[in-house]
Amino acid sequence: MTILVVLVLLGLHSAAAVIHSLKNLVTGSSQAPNFPEFVAVGMVDDVQVDHYDSNTRRREPKQDWVNRLIEDDPNFWESPEEILRVHQQLYNDSIGPLMHSFDQTGGVHILQVMIGCEWDDETGDVNGSTWIGYDGEDFISFDLKTEKWIARKQQAEIIKQKWDTNRALNAWLTHYIIQRCPYYLKKFVNYGRSSLMRTDLPSVSLLQKTPSSPVSCFATGFYPDRAKMFWRKDGEELHENVELGEILPNHDGSFQMNVDLDLSSVRPEDWRKYECVFWLSGVNDDIITKLDKAAIKSNEGPSGFPLGAVIGGVVVLLLLVVGIVGFFLWKKNNNWFQPANTTDVSSSSLSSSVEVQNTGL
């Protein structure tokens, strides 16, 4: 069977936050010819750091600071190669039985694997998780405390029973998540700190197409893309008569977003009670913009609505969409990680070269 592997780029994470993440991601689909059978990527704070596929059989750095790390430590990739073998074994041993359990005989079907960890560089706390998704839904996950698998679908029960007996695989996963994954993550953060910790504040404007149109609070030029915008009245966040736009990329690598407020039922004398709030992860102070009629820009005239910036962001987004055709984004929930019990497994009790065997279903 030929397999198309699709990258999962998800879970937003602030480069300036004290909690850092390392995610090893694999996604594949069946019956898609002329594509590698296996692809894996590493993501540090949701920035891609490497790429591997079964055609080249090479792990390639994707950041300059990763290249510097490899130059200083030429053996850095040797141990992480093991997780690629685990991913590939989980994938190869799963796709056929999964299709059988769902009574599927053909067609394109998506399988995804994530093994990752989070590390708080202030408290030293480590959390981690392993999950597998199938056709866009959670299928099975690994419980670090019990070293057992949790079936998320009825069809996963038989797979859970098989994998629960594979002590070598489960011990390796536990050891990797709470010992080795944080080690690699700390090295990545040490070398990429200046890039990963970058924060750029936006310019914020109030825009309105016509006097009867909603007022749009528009922020552009911020980085990273872990941000939030909302309207509030008398200090309380509003949810009614508010429309939140998506975060879009600008041509320079920064981002833009907007949130609209319908004022059709608001008396002019009450406008002063409203304000727009922009929050950027890793920045202590919010950017607050008071609703002031005199500050609102229209889409008429050279100083009006910045259509160029908006259109530019949309064009960039369309180009990105074209560039990632065939890629499948399925996981939108950021809460991937469950606390790891760091007392369950010690680094001395597990060999770093443990051989994973009998993962077949």
JSON list of C-alpha atoms in Angstrom, two decimals, residues 6 31 72 81 97 109 118 130-131 175 213 217 222 232 236 260 266 297 304-305 317 327 356:
[
{"chain": "A", "resi": 6, "resn": "VAL", "atom": "CA", "xyz": [0.59, 14.80, 5.72]},
{"chain": "A", "resi": 31, "resn": "GLN", "atom": "CA", "xyz": [-4.14, 4.72, -1.35]},
{"chain": "A", "resi": 72, "resn": "ASP", "atom": "CA", "xyz": [28.26, 21.75, 17.78]},
{"chain": "A", "resi": 81, "resn": "GLU", "atom": "CA", "xyz": [16.24, 8.65, 14.99]},
{"chain": "A", "resi": 97, "resn": "PRO", "atom": "CA", "xyz": [-5.98, -3.37, 11.05]},
{"chain": "A", "resi": 109, "resn": "HIS", "atom": "CA", "xyz": [-8.09, 7.19, 5.21]},
{"chain": "A", "resi": 118, "resn": "GLU", "atom": "CA", "xyz": [5.97, 20.29, 27.40]},
{"chain": "A", "resi": 130, "resn": "THR", "atom": "CA", "xyz": [1.04, 10.19, 22.93]},
{"chain": "A", "resi": 131, "resn": "TRP", "atom": "CA", "xyz": [-2.07, 10.05, 20.79]},
{"chain": "A", "resi": 175, "resn": "HIS", "atom": "CA", "xyz": [10.89, 7.03, 29.17]},
{"chain": "A", "resi": 213, "resn": "SER", "atom": "CA", "xyz": [-21.44, 49.09, 9.23]},
{"chain": "A", "resi": 217, "resn": "CYS", "atom": "CA", "xyz": [-10.85, 46.62, 15.46]},
{"chain": "A", "resi": 222, "resn": "PHE", "atom": "CA", "xyz": [2.15, 41.18, 15.42]},
{"chain": "A", "resi": 232, "resn": "ARG", "atom": "CA", "xyz": [-15.59, 44.58, 26.10]},
{"chain": "A", "resi": 236, "resn": "GLU", "atom": "CA", "xyz": [-16.64, 42.73, 30.67]},
{"chain": "A", "resi": 260, "resn": "ASP", "atom": "CA", "xyz": [-16.07, 43.44, 14.51]},
{"chain": "A", "resi": 266, "resn": "VAL", "atom": "CA", "xyz": [-26.03, 51.03, 20.85]},
{"chain": "A", "resi": 297, "resn": "LYS", "atom": "CA", "xyz": [-11.14, 55.35, 9.73]},
{"chain": "A", "resi": 304, "resn": "GLY", "atom": "CA", "xyz": [-8.76, 55.34, 5.25]},
{"chain": "A", "resi": 305, "resn": "PHE", "atom": "CA", "xyz": [-9.33, 51.61, 5.53]},
{"chain": "A", "resi": 317, "resn": "LEU", "atom": "CA", "xyz": [-3.12, 33.00, 2.87]},
{"chain": "A", "resi": 327, "resn": "PHE", "atom": "CA", "xyz": [-2.20, 18.42, 3.80]},
{"chain": "A", "resi": 356, "resn": "VAL", "atom": "CA", "xyz": [10.29, -1.95, 20.32]}
]
